[in-house]
Each structure stands twice: as C-alpha cells, then as structure tokens.
PDB file of C-alpha atoms in Angstrom:
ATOM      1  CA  UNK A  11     -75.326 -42.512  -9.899  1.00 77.00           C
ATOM      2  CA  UNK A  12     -73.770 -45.267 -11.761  1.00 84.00           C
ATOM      3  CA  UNK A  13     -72.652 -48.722  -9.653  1.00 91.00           C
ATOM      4  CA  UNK A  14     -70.172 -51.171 -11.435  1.00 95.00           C
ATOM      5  CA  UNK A  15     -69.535 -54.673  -9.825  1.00 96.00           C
ATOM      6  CA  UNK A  16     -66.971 -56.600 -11.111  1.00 97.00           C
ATOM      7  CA  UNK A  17     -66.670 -60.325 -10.867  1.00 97.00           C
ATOM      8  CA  UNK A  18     -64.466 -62.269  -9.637  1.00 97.00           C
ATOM      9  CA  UNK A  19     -62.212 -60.468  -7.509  1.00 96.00           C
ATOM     10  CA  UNK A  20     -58.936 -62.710  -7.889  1.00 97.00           C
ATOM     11  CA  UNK A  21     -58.931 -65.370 -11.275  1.00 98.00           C
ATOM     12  CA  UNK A  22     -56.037 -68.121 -11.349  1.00 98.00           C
ATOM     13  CA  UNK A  23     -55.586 -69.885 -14.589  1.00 97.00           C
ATOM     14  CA  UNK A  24     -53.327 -72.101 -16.163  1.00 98.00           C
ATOM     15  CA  UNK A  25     -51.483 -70.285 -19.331  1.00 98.00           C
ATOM     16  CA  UNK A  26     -53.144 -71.444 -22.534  1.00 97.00           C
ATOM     17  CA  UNK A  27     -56.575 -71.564 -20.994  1.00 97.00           C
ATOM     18  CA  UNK A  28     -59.156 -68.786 -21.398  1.00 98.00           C
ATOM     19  CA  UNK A  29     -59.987 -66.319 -18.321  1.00 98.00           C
ATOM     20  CA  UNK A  30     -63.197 -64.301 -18.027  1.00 98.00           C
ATOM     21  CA  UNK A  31     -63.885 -61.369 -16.354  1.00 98.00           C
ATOM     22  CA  UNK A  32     -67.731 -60.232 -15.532  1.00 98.00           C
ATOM     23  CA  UNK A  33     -69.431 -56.897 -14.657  1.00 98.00           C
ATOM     24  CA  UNK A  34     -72.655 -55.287 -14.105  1.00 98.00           C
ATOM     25  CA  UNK A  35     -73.756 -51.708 -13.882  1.00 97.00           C
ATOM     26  CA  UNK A  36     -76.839 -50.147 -12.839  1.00 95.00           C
ATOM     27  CA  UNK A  37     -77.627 -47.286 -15.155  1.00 92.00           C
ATOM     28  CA  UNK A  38     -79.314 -48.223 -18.769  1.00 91.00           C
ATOM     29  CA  UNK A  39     -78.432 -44.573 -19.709  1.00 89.00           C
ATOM     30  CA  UNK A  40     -73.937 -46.506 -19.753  1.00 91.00           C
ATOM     31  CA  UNK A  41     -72.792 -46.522 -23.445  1.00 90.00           C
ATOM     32  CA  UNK A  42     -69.463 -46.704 -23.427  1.00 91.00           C
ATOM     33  CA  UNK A  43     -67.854 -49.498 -21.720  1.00 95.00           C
ATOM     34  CA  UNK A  44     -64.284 -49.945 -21.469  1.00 95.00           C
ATOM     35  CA  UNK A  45     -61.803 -52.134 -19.956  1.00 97.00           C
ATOM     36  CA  UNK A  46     -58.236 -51.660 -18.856  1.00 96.00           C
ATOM     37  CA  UNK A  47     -55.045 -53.262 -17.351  1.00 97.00           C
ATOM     38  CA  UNK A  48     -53.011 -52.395 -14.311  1.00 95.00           C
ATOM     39  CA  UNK A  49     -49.583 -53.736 -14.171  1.00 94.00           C
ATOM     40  CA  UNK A  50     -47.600 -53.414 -11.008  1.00 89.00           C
ATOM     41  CA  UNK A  51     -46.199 -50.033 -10.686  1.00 84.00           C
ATOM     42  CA  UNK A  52     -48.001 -48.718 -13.536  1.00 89.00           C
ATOM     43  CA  UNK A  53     -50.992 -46.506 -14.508  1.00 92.00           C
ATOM     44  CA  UNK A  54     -54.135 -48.439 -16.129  1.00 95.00           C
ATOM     45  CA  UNK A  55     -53.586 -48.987 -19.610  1.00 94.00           C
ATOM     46  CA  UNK A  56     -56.872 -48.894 -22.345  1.00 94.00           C
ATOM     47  CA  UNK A  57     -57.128 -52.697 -23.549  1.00 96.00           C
ATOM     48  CA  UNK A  58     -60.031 -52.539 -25.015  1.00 96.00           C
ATOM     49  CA  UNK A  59     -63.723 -50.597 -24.957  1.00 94.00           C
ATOM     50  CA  UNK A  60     -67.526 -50.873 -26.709  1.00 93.00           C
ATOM     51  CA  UNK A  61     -70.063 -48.837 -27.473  1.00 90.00           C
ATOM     52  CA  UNK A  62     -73.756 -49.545 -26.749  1.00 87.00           C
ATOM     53  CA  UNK A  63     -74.272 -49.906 -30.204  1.00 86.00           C
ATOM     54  CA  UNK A  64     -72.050 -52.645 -30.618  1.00 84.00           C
ATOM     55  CA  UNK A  65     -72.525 -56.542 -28.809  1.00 90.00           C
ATOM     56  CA  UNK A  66     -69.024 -57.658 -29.425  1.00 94.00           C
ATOM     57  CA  UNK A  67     -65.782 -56.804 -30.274  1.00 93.00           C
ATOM     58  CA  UNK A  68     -62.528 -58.866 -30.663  1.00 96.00           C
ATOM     59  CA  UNK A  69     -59.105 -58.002 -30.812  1.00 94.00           C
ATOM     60  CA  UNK A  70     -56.482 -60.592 -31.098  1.00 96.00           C
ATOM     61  CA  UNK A  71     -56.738 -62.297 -27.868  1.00 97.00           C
ATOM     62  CA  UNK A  72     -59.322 -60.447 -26.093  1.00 98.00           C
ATOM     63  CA  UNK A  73     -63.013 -59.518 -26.451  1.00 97.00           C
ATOM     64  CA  UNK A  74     -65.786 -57.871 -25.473  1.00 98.00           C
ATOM     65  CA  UNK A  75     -69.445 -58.612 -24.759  1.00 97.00           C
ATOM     66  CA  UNK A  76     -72.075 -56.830 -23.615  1.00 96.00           C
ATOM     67  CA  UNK A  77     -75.570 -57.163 -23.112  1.00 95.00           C
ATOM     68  CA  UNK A  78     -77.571 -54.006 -22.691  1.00 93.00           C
ATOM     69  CA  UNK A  79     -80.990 -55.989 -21.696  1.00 94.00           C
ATOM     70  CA  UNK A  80     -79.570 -57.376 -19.013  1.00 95.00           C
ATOM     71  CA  UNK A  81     -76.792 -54.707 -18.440  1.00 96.00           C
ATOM     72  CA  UNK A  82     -74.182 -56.512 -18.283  1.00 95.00           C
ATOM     73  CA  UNK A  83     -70.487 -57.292 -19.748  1.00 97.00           C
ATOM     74  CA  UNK A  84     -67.452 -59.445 -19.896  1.00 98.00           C
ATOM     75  CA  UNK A  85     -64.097 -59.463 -21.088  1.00 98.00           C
ATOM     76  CA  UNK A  86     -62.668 -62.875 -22.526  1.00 98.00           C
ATOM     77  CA  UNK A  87     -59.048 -63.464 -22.636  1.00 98.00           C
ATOM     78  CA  UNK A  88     -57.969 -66.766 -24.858  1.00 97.00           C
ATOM     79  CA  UNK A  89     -54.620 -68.380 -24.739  1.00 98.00           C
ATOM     80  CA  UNK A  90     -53.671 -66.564 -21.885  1.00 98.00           C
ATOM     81  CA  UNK A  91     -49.976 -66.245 -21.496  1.00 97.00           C
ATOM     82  CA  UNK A  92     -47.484 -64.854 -18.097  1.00 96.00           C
ATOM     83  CA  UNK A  93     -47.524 -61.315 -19.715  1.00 96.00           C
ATOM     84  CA  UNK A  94     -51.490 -61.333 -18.790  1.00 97.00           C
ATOM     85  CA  UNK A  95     -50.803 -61.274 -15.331  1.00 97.00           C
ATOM     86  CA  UNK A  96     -52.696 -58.272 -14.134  1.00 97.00           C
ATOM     87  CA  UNK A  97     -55.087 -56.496 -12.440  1.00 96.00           C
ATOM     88  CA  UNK A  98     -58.100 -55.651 -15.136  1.00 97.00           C
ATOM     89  CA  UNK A  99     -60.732 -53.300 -14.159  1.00 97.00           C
ATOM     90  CA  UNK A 100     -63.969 -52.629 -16.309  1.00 97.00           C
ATOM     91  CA  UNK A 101     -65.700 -49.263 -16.476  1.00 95.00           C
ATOM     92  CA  UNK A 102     -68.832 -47.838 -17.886  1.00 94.00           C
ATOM     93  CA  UNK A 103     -69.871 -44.154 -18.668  1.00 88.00           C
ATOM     94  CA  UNK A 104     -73.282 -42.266 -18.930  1.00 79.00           C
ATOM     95  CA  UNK A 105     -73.021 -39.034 -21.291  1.00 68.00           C
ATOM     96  CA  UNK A 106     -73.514 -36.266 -19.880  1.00 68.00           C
ATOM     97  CA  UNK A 107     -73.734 -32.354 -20.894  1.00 56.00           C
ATOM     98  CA  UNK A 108     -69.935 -31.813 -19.587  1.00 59.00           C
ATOM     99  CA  UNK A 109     -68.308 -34.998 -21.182  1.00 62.00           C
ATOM    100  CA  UNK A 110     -68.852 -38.496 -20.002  1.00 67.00           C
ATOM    101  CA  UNK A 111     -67.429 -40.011 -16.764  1.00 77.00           C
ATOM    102  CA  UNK A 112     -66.353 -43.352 -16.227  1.00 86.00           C
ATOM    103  CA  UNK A 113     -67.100 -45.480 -13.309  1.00 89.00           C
ATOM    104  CA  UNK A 114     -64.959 -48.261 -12.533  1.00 92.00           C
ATOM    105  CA  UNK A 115     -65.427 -51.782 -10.932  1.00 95.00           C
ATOM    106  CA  UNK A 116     -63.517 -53.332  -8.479  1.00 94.00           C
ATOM    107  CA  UNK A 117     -61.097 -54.928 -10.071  1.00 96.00           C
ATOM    108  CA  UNK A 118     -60.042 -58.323 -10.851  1.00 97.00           C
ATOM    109  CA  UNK A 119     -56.440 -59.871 -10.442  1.00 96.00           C
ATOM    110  CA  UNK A 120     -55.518 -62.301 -12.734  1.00 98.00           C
ATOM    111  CA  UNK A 121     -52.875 -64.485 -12.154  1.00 98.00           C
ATOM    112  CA  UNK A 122     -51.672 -66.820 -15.265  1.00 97.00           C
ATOM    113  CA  UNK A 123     -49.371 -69.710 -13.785  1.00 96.00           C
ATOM    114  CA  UNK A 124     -46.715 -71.424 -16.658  1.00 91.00           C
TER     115      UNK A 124
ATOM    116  CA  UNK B  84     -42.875 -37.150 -24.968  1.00 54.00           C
ATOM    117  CA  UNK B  85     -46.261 -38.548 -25.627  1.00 66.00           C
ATOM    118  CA  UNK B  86     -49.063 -39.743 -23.331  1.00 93.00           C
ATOM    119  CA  UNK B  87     -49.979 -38.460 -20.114  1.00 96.00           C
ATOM    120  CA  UNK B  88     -47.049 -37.596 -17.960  1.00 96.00           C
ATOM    121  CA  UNK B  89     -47.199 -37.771 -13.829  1.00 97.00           C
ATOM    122  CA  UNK B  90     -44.622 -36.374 -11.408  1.00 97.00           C
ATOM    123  CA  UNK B  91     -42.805 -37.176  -8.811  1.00 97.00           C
ATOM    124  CA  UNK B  92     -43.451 -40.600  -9.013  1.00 96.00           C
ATOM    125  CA  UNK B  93     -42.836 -41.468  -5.797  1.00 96.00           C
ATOM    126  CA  UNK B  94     -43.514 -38.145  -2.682  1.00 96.00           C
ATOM    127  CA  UNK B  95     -43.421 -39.038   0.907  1.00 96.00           C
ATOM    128  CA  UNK B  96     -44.371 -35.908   3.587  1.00 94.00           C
ATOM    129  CA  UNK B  97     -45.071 -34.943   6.568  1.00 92.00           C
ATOM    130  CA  UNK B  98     -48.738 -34.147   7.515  1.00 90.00           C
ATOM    131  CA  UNK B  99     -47.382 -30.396   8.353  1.00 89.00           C
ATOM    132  CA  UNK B 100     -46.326 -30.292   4.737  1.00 90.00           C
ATOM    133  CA  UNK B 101     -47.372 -28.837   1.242  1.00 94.00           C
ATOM    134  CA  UNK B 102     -46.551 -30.478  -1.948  1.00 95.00           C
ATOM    135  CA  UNK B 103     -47.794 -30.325  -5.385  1.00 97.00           C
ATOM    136  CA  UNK B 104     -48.484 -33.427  -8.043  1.00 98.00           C
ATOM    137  CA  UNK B 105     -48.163 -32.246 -11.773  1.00 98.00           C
ATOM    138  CA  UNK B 106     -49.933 -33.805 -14.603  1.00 98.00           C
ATOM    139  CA  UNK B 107     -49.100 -33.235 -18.403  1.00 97.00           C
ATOM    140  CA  UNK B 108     -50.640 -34.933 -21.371  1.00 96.00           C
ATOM    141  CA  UNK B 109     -50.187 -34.732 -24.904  1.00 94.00           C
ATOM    142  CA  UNK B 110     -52.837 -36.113 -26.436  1.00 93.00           C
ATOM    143  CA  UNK B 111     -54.688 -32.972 -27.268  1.00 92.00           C
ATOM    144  CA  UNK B 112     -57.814 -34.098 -24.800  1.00 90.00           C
ATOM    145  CA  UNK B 113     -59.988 -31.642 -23.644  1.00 88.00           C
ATOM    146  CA  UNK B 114     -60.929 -33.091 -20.364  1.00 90.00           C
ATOM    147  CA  UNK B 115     -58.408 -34.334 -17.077  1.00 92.00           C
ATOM    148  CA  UNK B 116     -58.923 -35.580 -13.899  1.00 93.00           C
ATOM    149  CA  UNK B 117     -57.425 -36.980 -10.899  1.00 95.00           C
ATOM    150  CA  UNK B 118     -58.020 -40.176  -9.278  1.00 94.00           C
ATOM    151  CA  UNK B 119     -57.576 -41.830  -5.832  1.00 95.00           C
ATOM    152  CA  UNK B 120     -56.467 -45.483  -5.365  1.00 94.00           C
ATOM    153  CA  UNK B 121     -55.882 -47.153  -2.480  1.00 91.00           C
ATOM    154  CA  UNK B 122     -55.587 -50.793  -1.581  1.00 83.00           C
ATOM    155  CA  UNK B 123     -59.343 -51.341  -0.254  1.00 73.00           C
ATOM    156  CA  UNK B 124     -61.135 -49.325  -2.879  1.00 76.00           C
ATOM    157  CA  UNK B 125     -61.508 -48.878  -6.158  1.00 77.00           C
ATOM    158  CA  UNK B 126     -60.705 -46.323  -8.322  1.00 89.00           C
ATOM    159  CA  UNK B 127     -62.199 -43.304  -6.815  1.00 90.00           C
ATOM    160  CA  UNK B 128     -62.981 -40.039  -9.022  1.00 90.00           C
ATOM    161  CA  UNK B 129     -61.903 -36.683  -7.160  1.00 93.00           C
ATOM    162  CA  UNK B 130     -61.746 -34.189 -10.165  1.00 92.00           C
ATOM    163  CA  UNK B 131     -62.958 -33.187 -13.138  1.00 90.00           C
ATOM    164  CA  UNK B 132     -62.013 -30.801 -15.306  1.00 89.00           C
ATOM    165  CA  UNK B 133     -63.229 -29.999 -19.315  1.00 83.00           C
ATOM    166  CA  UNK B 134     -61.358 -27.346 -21.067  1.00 79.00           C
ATOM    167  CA  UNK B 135     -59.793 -26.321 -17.841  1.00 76.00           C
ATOM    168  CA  UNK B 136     -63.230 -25.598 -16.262  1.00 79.00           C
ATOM    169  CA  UNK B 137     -63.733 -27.764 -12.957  1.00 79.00           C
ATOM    170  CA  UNK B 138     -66.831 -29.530 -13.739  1.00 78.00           C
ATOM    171  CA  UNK B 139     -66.724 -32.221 -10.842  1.00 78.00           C
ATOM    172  CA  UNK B 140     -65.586 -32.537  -7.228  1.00 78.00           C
ATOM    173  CA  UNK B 141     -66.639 -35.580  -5.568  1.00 78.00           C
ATOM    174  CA  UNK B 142     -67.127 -34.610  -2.121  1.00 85.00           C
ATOM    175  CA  UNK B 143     -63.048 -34.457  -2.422  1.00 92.00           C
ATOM    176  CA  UNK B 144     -61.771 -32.709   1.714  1.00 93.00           C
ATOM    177  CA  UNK B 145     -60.400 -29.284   1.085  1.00 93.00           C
ATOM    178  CA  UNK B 146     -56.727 -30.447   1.937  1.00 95.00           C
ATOM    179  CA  UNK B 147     -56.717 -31.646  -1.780  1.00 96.00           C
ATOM    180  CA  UNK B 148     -56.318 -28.183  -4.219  1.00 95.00           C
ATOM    181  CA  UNK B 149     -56.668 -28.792  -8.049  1.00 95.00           C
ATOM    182  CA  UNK B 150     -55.782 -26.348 -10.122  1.00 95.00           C
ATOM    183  CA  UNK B 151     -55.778 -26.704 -14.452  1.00 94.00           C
ATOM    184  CA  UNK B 152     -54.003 -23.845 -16.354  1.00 93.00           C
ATOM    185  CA  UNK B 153     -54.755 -24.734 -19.637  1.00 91.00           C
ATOM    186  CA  UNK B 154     -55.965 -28.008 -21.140  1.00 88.00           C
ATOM    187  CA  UNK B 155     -52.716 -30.012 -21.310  1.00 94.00           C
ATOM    188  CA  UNK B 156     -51.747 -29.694 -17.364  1.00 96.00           C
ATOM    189  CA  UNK B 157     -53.130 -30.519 -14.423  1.00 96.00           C
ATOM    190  CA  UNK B 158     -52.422 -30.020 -11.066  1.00 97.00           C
ATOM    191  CA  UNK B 159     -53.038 -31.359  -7.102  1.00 97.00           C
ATOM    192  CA  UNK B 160     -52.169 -29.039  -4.381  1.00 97.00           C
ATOM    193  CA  UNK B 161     -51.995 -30.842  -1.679  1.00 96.00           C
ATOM    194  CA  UNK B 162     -51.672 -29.493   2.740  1.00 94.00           C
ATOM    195  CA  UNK B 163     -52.168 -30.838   5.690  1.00 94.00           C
ATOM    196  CA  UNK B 164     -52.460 -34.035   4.603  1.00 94.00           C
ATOM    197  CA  UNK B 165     -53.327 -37.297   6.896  1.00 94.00           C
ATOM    198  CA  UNK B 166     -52.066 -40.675   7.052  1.00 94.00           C
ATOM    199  CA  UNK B 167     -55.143 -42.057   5.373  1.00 93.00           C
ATOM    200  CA  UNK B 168     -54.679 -39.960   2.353  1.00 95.00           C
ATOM    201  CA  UNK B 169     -52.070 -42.699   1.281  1.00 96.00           C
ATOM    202  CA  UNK B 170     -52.562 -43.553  -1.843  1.00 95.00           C
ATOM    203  CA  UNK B 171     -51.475 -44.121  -5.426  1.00 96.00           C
ATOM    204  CA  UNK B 172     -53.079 -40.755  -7.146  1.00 97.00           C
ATOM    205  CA  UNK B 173     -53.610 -41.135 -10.804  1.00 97.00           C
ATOM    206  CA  UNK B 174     -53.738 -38.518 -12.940  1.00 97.00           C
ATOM    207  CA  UNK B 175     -56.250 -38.836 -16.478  1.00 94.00           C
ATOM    208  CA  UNK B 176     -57.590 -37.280 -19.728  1.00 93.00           C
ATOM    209  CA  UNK B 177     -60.260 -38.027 -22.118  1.00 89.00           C
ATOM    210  CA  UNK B 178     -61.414 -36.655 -25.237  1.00 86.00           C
ATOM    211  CA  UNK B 179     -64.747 -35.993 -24.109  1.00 76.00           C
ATOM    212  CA  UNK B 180     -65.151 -38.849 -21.994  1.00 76.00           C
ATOM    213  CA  UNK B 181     -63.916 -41.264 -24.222  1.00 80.00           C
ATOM    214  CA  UNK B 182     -60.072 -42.938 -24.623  1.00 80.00           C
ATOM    215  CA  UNK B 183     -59.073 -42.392 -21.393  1.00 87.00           C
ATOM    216  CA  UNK B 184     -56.297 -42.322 -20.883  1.00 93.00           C
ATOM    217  CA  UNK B 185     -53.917 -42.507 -17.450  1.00 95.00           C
ATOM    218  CA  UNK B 186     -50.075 -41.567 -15.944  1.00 96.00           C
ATOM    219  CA  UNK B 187     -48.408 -43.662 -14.598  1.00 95.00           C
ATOM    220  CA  UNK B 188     -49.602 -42.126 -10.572  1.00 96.00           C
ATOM    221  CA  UNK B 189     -47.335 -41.050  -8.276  1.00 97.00           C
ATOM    222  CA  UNK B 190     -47.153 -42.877  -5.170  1.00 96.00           C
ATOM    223  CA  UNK B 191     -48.298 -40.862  -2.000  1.00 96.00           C
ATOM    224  CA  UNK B 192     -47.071 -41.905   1.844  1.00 96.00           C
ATOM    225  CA  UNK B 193     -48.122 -39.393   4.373  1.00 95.00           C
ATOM    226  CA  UNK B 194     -45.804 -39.431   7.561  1.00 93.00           C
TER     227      UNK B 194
END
C-alpha cells in the first residue's frame, strides 16, 4: 500500500518568513495530493490539493509542488502570520475501482511566533 | 447546516458501555468514512463506505460497528471498548475520493 512521510515533524518560524512543509510517498500510481490544516479542537480543514497532472499550484499565500519523478511534494507558506499556527498534514491517493483513498503523513506542527 | 456534521463532540464511557457516534454531511458525497487519531499516530483509516456499501475495513477490532443508512449518514457503534481506544474519531466524505472533507471528531475517553 501507499506510505506518506512527512517532513519536519515540528517547524518554528518567525511571522513574515516563509515555512515549508515536505513529503514523500511510495506509490507512482498517487494522483491526487492534498494538504490540510488541523486547528486545535477542530476537524482537518482542505487548504489546498494537486493533481498529477499539474506541478504547481498557488493560492494566495500557499502553494503546492510536486514532483512525480522523484515522488515527492511540498507545501510553501509565505508571509506567514499567528493565524497559521497549525498542525498541516499532507495526503496522497491512488484511484482505485471503489473511489480513491487518501493516505496521510504524519503531520507537521507549525508554530508562527509574532 | 452545511458540511459534515459529528456528534457528541465530546463522549466519555465506561469499558462495560455501548455508545454510538453519528455522522451527517451535506455535501451530496457519495463516499464516508471514519478515522482514528490519537496522539502517537497519524491519521488512521478504519472505514470505508461508497454509496452506503462498506468497501474498506482496515483490520478495524470488532468492538468498533459501522453502520451507513443512506449516503448522507454515517454511523460508529461502538462496545466494550478499552482504554487504548482513546482517541479523537473523525468522521469524512469524499466525492469519489476527492474534496474530502472532515467533522469536526468527537473526542473519545474510555474509563
């Protein structure tokens, strides 16, 4: 099946600065990779996702690489403010006959200090 | 109400106990699923269901019941429960895999 690792487990920035987030995954069959935030207390919330057909994506403040060669992807958050503070997890999904399934990394909590 | 709704939020019991989770979303996805999360793992997978058909259980003990109606709700049946089944469950849906989207979990503390 499907392994995601997610790098680095805890990221402190200073707010204003840009954070990134890396992952890796193990099947070349993933095409659909998407990323999502965990506030405290809260379910994850969809921040933003890419298809396989696609090497980047930007919205706003964040984007999205990815690089199917060497399967790997990373989310970049610029001008990061308090508000990111948050655990952000990235995903990826292999299509299959019954609807795709995410897998999720590990997790990565970002702390963005004033 | 739109989104994927969870409830109770927050359920402690006893490990003699049975108690249900609901799930409700209206998004008009045709596939749900639970999830585990606890503080040393990641989000684990437990169920799957597309157009209320259970297409997934991953290895999931028997003390955890799903059951799914109809498309828009979901539920976790849930007996004999141990201390290690702890957990924040999170409750999903997806239109075929795609746009997930989760509740808000309810927070489990077995006693």
């Amino acid at each position: 099946g499907e392994n995601v690792e997610q790098h680095p487990s805890t990221l402190s920035v200073q707010e204003g600065d840009s954070a990134v987030i890396k992952c890796t995954y193990s099947d070349s069959a993933s095409n659909y990779f998407p990323w999502y935030k965990q506030e405290l207390g809260k379910g994850p919330q969809l921040i933003i996702d890419i298809r396989s057909n696609v090497g980047e994506k930007k919205d706003q403040r964040i984007a999205v690489t990815l690089n199917k060669t060497a399967k790997h992807f990373s989310l970049h958050i610029t001008e990061t403010q308090p508000e990111d503070s948050a655990v952000y997890f990235c995903a990826a999904s292999i299509p299959q006959a019954a609807g795709n399934k995410l897998t999720f990394g590990g997790g990565t909590r970002v702390l963005v200090k004033p | 109400e739109t989104g994927v709704t969870q409830t109770p939020r927050h359920l402690v019991m006893g490990m003699t106990n049975k108690k249900s989770l609901k799930c409700e979303q209206h998004l008009g996805h045709n596939a749900m699923y639970w999830y585990k999360q606890s503080a040393k793992k990641p989000l684990e997978l437990m169920f799957v269901y597309n157009f209320k058909e259970q297409t997934e259980n991953n290895s999931v003990p028997s003390r955890f019941s799903p059951e799914c109606p109809n498309s828009s709700h979901l539920f976790l049946h849930l007996h004999t429960l141990q201390p290690e089944d702890s957990a924040l469950y999170l409750c999903a849906s997806s239109q075929a895999g795609y746009g997930y989207t989760f509740g808000s979990g309810t927070r489990l503390t077995v006693v």
